[in-house]
mmCIF file of C-alpha atoms and ligand atoms in Angstrom:
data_model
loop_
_atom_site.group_PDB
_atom_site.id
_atom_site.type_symbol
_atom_site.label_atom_id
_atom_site.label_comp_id
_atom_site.label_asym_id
_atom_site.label_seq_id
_atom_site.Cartn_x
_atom_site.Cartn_y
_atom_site.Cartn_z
ATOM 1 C CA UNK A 1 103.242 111.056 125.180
ATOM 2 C CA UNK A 2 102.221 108.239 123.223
ATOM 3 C CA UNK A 3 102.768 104.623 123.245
ATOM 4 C CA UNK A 4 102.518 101.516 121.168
ATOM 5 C CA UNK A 5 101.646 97.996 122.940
ATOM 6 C CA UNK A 6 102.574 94.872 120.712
ATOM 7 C CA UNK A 7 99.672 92.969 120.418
ATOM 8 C CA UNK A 8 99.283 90.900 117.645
ATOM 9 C CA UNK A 9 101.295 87.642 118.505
ATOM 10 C CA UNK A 10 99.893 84.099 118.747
ATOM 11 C CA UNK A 11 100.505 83.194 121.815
ATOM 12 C CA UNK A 12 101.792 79.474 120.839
ATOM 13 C CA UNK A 13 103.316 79.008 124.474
ATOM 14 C CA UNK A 14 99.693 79.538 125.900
ATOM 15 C CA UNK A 15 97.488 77.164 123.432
ATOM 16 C CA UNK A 16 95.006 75.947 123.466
ATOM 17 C CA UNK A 17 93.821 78.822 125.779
ATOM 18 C CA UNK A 18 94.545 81.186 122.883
ATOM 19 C CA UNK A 19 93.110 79.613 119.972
ATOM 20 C CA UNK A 20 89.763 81.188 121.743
ATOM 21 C CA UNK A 21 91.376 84.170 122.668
ATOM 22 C CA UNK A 22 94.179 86.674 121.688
ATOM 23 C CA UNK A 23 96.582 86.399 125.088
ATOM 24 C CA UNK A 24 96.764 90.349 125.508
ATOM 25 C CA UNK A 25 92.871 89.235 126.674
ATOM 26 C CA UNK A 26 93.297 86.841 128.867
ATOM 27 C CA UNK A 27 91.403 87.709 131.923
ATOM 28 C CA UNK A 28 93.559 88.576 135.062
ATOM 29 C CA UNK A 29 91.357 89.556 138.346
ATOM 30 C CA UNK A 30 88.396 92.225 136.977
ATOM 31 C CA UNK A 31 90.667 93.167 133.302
ATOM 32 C CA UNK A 32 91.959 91.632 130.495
ATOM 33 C CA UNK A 33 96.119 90.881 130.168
ATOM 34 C CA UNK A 34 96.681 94.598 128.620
ATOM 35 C CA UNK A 35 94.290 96.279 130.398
ATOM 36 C CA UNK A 36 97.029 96.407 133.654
ATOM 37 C CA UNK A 37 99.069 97.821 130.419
ATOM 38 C CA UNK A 38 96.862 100.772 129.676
ATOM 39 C CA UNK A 39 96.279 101.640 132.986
ATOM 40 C CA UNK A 40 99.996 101.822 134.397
ATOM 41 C CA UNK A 41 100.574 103.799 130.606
ATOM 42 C CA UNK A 42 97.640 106.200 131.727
ATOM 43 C CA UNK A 43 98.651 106.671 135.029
ATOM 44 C CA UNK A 44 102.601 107.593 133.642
ATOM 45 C CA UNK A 45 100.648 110.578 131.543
ATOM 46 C CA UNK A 46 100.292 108.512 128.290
ATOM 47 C CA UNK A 47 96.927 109.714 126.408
ATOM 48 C CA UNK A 48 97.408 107.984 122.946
ATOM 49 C CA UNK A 49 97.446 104.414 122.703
ATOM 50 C CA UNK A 50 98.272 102.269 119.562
ATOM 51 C CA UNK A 51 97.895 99.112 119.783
ATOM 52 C CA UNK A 52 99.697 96.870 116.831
ATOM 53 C CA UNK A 53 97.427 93.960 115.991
ATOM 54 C CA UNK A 54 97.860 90.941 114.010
ATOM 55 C CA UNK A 55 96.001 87.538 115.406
ATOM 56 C CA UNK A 56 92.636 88.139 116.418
ATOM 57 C CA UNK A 57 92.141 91.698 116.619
ATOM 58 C CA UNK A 58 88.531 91.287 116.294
ATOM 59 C CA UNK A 59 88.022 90.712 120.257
ATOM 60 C CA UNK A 60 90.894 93.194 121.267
ATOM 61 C CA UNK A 61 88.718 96.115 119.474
ATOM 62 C CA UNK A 62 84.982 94.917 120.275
ATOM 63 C CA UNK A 63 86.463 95.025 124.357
ATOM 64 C CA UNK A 64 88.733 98.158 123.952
ATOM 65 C CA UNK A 65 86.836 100.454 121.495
ATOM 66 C CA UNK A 66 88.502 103.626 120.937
ATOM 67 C CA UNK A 67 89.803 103.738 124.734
ATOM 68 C CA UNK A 68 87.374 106.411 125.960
ATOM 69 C CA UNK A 69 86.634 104.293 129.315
ATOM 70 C CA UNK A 70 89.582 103.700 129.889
ATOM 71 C CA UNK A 71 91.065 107.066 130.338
ATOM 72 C CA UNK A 72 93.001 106.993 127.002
ATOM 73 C CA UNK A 73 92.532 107.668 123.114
ATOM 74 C CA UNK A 74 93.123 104.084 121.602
ATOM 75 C CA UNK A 75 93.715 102.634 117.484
ATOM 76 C CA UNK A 76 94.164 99.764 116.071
ATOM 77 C CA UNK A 77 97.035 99.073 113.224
ATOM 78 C CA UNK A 78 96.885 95.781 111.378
ATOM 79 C CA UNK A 79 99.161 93.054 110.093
ATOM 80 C CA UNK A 80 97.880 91.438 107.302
ATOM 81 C CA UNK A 81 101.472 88.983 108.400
ATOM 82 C CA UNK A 82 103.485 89.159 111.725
ATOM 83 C CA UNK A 83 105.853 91.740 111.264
ATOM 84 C CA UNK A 84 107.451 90.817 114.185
ATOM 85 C CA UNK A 85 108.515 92.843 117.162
ATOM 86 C CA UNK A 86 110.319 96.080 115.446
ATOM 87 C CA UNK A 87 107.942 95.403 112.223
ATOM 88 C CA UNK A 88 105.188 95.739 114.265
ATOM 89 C CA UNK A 89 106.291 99.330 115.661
ATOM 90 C CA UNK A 90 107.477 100.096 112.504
ATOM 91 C CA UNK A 91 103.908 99.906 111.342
ATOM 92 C CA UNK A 92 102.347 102.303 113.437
ATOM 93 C CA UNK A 93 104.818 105.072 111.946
ATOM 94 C CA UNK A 94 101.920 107.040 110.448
ATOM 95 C CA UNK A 95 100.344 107.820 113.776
ATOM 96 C CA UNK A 96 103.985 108.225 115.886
ATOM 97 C CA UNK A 97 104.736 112.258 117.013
ATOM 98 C CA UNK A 98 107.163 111.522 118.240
ATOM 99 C CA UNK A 99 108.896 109.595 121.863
ATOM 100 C CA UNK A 100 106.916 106.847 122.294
ATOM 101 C CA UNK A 101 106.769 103.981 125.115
ATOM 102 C CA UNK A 102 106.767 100.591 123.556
ATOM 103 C CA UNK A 103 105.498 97.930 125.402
ATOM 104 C CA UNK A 104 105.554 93.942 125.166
ATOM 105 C CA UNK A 105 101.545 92.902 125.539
ATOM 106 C CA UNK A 106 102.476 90.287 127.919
ATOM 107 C CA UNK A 107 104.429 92.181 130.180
ATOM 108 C CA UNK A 108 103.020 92.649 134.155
ATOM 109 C CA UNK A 109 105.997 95.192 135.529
ATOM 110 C CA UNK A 110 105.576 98.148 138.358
ATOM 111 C CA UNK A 111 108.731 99.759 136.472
ATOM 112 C CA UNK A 112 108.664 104.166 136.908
ATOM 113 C CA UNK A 113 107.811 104.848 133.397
ATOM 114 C CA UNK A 114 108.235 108.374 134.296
ATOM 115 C CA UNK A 115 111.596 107.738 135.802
ATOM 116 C CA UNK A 116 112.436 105.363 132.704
ATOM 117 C CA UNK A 117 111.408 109.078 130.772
ATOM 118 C CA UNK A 118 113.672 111.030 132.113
ATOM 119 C CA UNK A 119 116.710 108.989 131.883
ATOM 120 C CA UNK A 120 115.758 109.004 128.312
ATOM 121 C CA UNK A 121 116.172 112.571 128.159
ATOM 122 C CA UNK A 122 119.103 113.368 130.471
ATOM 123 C CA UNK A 123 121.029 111.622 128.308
ATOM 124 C CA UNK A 124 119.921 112.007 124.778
ATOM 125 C CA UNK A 125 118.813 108.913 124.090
ATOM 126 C CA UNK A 126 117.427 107.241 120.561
ATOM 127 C CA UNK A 127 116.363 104.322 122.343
ATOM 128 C CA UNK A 128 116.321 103.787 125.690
ATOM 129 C CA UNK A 129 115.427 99.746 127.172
ATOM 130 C CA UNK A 130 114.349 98.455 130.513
ATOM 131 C CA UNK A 131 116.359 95.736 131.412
ATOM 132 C CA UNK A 132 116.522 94.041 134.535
ATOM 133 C CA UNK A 133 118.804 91.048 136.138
ATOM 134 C CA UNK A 134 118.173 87.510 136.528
ATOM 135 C CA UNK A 135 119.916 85.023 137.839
ATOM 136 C CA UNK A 136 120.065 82.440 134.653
ATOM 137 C CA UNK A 137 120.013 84.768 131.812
ATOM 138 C CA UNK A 138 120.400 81.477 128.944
ATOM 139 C CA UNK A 139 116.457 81.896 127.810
ATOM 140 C CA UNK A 140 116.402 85.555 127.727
ATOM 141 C CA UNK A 141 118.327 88.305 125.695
ATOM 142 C CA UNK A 142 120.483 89.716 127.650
ATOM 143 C CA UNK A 143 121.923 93.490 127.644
ATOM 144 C CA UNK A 144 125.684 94.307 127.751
ATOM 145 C CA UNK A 145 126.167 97.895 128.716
ATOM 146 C CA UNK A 146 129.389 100.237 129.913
ATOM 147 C CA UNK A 147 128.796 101.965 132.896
ATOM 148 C CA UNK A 148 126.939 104.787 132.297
ATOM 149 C CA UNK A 149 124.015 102.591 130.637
ATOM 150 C CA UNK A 150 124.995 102.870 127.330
ATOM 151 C CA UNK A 151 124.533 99.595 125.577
ATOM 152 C CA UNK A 152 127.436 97.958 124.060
ATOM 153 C CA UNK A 153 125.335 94.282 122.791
ATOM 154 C CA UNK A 154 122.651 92.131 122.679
ATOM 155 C CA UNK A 155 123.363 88.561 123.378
ATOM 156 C CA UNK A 156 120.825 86.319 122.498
ATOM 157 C CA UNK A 157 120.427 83.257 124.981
ATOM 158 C CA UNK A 158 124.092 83.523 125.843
ATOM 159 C CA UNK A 159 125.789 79.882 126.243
ATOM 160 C CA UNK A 160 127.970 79.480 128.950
ATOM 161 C CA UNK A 161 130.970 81.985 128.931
ATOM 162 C CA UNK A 162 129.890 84.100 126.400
ATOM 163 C CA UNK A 163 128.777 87.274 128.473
ATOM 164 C CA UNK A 164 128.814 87.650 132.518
ATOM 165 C CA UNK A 165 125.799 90.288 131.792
ATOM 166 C CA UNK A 166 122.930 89.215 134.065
ATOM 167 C CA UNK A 167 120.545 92.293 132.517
ATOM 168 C CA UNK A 168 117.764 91.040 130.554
ATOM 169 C CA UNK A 169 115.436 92.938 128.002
ATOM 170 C CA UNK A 170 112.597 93.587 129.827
ATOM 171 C CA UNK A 171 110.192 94.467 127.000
ATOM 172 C CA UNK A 172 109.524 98.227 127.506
ATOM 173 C CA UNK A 173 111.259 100.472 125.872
ATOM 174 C CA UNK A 174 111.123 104.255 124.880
ATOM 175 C CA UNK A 175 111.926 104.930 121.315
ATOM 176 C CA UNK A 176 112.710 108.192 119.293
ATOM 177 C CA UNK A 177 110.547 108.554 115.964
ATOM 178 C CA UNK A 178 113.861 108.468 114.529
ATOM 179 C CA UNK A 179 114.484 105.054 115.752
ATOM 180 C CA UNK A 180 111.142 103.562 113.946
ATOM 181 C CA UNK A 181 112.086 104.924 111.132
ATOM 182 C CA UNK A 182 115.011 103.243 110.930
ATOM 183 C CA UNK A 183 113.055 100.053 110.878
ATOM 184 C CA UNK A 184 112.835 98.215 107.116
ATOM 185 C CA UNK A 185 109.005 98.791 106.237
ATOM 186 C CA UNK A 186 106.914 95.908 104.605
ATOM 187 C CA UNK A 187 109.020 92.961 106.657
ATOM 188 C CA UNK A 188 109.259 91.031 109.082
ATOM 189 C CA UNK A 189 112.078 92.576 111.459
ATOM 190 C CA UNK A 190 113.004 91.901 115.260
ATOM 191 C CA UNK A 191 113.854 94.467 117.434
ATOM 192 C CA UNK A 192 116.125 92.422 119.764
ATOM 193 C CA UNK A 193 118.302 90.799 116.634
ATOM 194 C CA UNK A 194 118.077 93.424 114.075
ATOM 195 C CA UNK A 195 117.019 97.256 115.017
ATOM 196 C CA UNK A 196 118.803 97.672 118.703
ATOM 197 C CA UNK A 197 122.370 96.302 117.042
ATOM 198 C CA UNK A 198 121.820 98.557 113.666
ATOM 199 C CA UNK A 199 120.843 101.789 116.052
ATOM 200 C CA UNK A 200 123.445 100.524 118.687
ATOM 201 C CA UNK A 201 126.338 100.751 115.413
ATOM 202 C CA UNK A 202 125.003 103.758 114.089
ATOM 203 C CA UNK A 203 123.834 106.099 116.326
ATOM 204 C CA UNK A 204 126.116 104.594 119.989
ATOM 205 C CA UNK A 205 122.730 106.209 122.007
ATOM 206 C CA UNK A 206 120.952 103.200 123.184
ATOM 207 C CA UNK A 207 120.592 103.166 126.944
ATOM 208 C CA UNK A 208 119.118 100.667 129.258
ATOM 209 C CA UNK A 209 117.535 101.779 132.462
ATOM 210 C CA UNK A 210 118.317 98.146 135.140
ATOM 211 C CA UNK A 211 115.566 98.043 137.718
ATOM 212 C CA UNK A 212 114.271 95.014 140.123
ATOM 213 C CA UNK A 213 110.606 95.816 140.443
ATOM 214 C CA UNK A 214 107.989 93.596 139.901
ATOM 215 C CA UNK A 215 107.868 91.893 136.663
ATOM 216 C CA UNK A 216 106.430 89.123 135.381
ATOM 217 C CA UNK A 217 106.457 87.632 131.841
ATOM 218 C CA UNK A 218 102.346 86.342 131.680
ATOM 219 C CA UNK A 219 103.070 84.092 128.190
ATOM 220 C CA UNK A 220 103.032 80.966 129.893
ATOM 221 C CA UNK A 221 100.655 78.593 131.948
ATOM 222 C CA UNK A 222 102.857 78.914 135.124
ATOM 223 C CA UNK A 223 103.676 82.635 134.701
ATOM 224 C CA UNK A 224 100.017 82.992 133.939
ATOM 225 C CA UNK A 225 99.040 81.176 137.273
ATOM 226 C CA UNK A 226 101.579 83.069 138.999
ATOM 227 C CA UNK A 227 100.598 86.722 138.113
ATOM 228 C CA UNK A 228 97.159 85.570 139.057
ATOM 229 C CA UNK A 229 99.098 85.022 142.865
ATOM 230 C CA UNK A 230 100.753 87.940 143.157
ATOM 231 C CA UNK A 231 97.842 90.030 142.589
ATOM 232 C CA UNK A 232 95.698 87.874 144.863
ATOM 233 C CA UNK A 233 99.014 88.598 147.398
ATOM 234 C CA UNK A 234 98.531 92.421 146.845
ATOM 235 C CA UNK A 235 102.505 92.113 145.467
ATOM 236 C CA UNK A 236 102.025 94.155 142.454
ATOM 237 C CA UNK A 237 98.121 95.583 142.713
ATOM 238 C CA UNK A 238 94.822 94.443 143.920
ATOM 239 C CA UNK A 239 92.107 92.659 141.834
ATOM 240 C CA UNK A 240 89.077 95.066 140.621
ATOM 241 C CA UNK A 241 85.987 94.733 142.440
ATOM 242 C CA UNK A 242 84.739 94.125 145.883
ATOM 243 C CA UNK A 243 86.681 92.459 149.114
ATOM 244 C CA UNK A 244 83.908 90.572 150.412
ATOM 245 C CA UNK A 245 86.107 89.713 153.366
ATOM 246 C CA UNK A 246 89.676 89.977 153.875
ATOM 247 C CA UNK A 247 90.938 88.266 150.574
ATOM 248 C CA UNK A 248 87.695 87.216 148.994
ATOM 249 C CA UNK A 249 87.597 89.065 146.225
ATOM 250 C CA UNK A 250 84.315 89.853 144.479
ATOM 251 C CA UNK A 251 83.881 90.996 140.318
ATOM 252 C CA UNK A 252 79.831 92.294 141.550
ATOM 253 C CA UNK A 253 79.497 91.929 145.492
ATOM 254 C CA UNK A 254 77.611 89.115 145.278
ATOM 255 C CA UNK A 255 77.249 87.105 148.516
ATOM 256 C CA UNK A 256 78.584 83.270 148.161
ATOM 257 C CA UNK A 257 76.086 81.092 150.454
ATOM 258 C CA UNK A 258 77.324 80.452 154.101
ATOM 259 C CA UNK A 259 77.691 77.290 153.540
ATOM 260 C CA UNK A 260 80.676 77.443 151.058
ATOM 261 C CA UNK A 261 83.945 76.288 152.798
ATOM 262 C CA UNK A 262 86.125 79.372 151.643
ATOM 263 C CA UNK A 263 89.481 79.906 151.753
ATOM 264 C CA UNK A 264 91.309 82.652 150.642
ATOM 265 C CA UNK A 265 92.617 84.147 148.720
ATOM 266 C CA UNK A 266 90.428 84.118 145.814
ATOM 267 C CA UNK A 267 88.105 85.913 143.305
ATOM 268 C CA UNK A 268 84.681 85.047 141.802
ATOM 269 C CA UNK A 269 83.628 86.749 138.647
ATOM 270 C CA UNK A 270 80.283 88.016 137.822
ATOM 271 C CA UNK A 271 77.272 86.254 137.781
ATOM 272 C CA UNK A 272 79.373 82.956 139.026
ATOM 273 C CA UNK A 273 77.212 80.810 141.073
ATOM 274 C CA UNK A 274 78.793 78.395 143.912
ATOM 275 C CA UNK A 275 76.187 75.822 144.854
ATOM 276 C CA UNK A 276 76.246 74.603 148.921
ATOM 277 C CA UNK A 277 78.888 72.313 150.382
ATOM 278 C CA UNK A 278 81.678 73.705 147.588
ATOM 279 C CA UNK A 279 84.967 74.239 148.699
ATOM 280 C CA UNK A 280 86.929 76.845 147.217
ATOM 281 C CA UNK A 281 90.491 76.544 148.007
ATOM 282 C CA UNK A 282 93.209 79.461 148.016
ATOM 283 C CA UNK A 283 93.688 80.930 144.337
ATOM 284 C CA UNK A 284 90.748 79.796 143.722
ATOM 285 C CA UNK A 285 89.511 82.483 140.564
ATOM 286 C CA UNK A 286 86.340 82.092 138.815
ATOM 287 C CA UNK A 287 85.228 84.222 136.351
ATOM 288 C CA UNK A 288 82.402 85.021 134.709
ATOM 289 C CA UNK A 289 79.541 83.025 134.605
ATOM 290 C CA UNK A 290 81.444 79.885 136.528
ATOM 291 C CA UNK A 291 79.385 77.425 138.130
ATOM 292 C CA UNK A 292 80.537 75.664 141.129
ATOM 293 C CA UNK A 293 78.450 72.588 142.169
ATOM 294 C CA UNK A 294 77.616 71.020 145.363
ATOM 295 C CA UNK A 295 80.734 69.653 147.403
ATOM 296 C CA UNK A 296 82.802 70.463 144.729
ATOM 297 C CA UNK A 297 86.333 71.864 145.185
ATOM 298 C CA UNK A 298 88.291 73.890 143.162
ATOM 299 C CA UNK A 299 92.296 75.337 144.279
ATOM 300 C CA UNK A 300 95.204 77.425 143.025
ATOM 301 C CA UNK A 301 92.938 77.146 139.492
ATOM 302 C CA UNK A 302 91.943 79.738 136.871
ATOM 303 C CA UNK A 303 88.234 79.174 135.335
ATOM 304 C CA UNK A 304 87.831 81.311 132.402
ATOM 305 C CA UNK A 305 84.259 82.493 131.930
ATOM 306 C CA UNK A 306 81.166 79.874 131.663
ATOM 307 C CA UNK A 307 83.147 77.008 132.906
ATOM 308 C CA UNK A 308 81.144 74.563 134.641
ATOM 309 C CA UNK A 309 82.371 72.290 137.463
ATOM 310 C CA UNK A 310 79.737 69.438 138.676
ATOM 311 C CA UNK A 311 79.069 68.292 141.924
ATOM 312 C CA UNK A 312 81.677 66.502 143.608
ATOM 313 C CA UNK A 313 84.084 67.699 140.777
ATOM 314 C CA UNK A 314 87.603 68.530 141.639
ATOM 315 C CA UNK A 315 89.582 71.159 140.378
ATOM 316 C CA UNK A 316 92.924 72.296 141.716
ATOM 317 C CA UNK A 317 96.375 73.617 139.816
ATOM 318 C CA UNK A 318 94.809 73.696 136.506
ATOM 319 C CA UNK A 319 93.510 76.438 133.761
ATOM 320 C CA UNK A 320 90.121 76.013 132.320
ATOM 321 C CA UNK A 321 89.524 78.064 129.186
ATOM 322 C CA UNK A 322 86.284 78.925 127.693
ATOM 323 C CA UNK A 323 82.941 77.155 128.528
ATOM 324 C CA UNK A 324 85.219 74.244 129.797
ATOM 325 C CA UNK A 325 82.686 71.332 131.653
ATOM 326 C CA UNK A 326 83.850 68.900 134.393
ATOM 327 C CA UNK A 327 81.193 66.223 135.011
ATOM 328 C CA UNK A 328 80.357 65.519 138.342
ATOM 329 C CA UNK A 329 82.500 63.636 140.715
ATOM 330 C CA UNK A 330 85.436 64.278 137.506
ATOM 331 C CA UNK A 331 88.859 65.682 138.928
ATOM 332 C CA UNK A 332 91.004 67.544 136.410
ATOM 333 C CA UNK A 333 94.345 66.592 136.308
ATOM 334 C CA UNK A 334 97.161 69.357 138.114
ATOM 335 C CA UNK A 335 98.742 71.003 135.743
ATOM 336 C CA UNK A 336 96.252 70.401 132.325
ATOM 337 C CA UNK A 337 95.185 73.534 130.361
ATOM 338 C CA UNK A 338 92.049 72.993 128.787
ATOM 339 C CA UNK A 339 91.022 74.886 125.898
ATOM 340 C CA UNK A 340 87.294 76.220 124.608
ATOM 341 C CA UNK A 341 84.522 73.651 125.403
ATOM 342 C CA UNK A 342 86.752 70.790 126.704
ATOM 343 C CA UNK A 343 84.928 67.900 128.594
ATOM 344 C CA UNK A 344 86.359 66.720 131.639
ATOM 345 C CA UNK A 345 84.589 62.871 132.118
ATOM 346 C CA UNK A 346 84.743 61.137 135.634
ATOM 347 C CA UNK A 347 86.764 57.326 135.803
ATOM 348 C CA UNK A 348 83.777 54.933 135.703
HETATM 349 P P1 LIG B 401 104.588 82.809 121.922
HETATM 350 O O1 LIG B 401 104.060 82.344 120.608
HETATM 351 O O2 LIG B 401 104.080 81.997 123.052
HETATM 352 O O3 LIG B 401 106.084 83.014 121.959
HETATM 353 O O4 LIG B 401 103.953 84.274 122.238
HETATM 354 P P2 LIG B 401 103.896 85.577 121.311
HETATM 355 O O5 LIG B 401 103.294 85.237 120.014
HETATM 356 O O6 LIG B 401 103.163 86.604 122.097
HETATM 357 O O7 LIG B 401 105.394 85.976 121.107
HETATM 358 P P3 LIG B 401 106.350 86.793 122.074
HETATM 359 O O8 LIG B 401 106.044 86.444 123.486
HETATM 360 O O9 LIG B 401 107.739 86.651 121.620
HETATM 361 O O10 LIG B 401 105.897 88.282 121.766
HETATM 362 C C1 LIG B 401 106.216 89.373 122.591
HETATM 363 C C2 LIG B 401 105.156 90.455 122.365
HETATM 364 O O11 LIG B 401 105.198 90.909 121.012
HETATM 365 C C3 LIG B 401 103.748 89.962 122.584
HETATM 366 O O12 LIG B 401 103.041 91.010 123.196
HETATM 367 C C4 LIG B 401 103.216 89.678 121.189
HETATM 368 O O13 LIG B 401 101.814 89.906 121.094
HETATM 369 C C5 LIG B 401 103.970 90.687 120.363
HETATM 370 N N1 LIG B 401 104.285 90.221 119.007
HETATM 371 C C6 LIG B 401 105.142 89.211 118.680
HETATM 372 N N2 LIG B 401 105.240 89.104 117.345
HETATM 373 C C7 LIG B 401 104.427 90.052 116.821
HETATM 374 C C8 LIG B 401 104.105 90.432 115.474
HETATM 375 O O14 LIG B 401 104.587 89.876 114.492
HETATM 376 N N3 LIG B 401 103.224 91.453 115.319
HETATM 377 C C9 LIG B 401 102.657 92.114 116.374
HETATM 378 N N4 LIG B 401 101.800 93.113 116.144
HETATM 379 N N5 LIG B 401 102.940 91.785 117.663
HETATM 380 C C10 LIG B 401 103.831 90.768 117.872
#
């Protein structure tokens, strides 16, 4: 089986955080964003991964090579523009053999792919989506089906009154070669507003598979912060590495001094350094290369790698990206997301 993970969009709703870095890398607890992808793909028996790039493939490919280490056979296709999210599949058409999984690169979900599979199958499907309810369906597309699954619309952000569906697109679907080749080549074209309602007119076999597991859309600061909880809960996995102690999680094993106040749950990346007297909060994540200075606190906060908090700094309910600096005795405002190389000053 083979899939295709969307990866090429910018990310807009994350900025500045992405302007450094594509979001299917953003670092969540010992792999990037799509790495949870790969590995739940790998685990469902997909071998062949192709992953549809647009903005900044460059770092995508230097992390991922050709997928060897991690378990599957990866390429790369290339937008020279976005081709949006059926264009984007569409693309990859040379190397498709046919069912494929098709995945959202900001999707966290514990969904049965396998289960999702066989559905498929049993009952013929050309497309087949994973939907699952919400409770205020207005910011979402939303799935109208009969009973037996078999989608009768897509309504996209529904105003009041105009569907009592409560089944959202969940952004992973399984496809028949046959449905990507229905896609126009060469253009932009969405899947949601375009290719579902042609295949859903033309062939009536589009089926969507409702299921409440764990899912989490990652595309936003908050959603970002919160995946970063759930995993730190153990709700949908565990963080890579070592538990130090219970809920001290650890990228290399490395011992934090005694004299760090510590609080967990948390994770510190490789090579970070926490100097005496720090504080570190729960959800407290530091990755690589963080340094933490003396009597310093930082809480329910994600430090991208080479961020550097000074003594006395304070960080809590805030995202640092790359190489971001807090001077000491500076507190970072709840709620800021600081982008490559930001400078966090204290009030004189
Ligand atoms: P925002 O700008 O914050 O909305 O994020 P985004 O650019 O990722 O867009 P969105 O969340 O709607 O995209 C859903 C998924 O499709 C993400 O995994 C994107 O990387 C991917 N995607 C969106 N548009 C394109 C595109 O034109 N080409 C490719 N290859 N992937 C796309």
């Amino acid at each position: 089986m083979q899939a295709v993970i969307l990866v090429g969009g910018e990310g807009t709703r994350l900025r500045p955080l992405t302007y450094a870095l594509p979001k299917p890398m953003a670092p969540l607890l010992g792999r990037p964003f799509i790495g949870w992808i790969i590995e739940r793909l790998r685990t469902a028996g997909v071998e062949d991964v192709i992953l549809s790039c647009c903005y900044l493939p460059e770092a995508i490919e230097a992390h991922f090579g050709d997928g060897r280490s991690h378990g599957v056979r990866l390429r790369y296709v290339h937008e020279e523009e976005p081709l949006g999210t059926a264009g984007a599949i569409r693309n990859a058409l040379a190397h498709i053999e046919g069912s494929i999984f098709a995945c959202n690169g900001d999707i966290l979900g514990a969904v049965d792919l396998r289960a999702l599979l066989a559905t498929h199958r049993a009952k013929d499907a050309v497309a087949t989506i994973h939907t699952r309810p919400v409770d205020d369906p207005s910011q979402f597309g939303v799935v109208e089906t009969e009973t037996d699954g078999r989608v009768r619309r897509f309504v996209e952000k529904p105003k009041p009154g105009q569907t009592s569906a409560r089944d959202i697109n969940a952004g992973t679907y399984i496809l028949e070669a046959e449905a990507v080749e229905a896609i126009p080549e060469g253009r932009p074209v969405s899947i949601e507003r375009e290719t579902f309602p042609l295949l859903i007119e033309t062939t009536h076999r589009v089926f969507a598979v409702s299921t409440q597991d764990y899912w989490i859309d990652v595309g936003r600061p908050n959603t970002y912060r919160q995946a970063h909880h759930d995993i730190l809960d153990g709700t949908f996995a565990h963080p890579l590495g070592v538990e130090l102690a219970p809920g001290v999680w650890s990228a290399d094993g490395a011992p934090l001094p005694r004299d760090v106040s510590v609080h967990p749950p948390m994770y510190i990346g490789a090579g970070a350094r926490v100097s005496s007297g720090a504080t570190l909060e729960p959800y407290a994540v530091l990755y690589d290369g963080c340094s933490v200075g003396a009597d310093a606190t930082v809480g329910d906060a994600i430090l991208w790698p080479g961020c550097d908090v000074g003594a006395g700094g304070e960080v809590r309910g805030a995202i640092l990206g790359l190489d971001v600096a807090v001077e000491a005795n500076a507190a970072v405002p709840a709620g800021a997301v600081l982008g490559r190389g930001e400078r966090v000053t204290a009030a004189r």
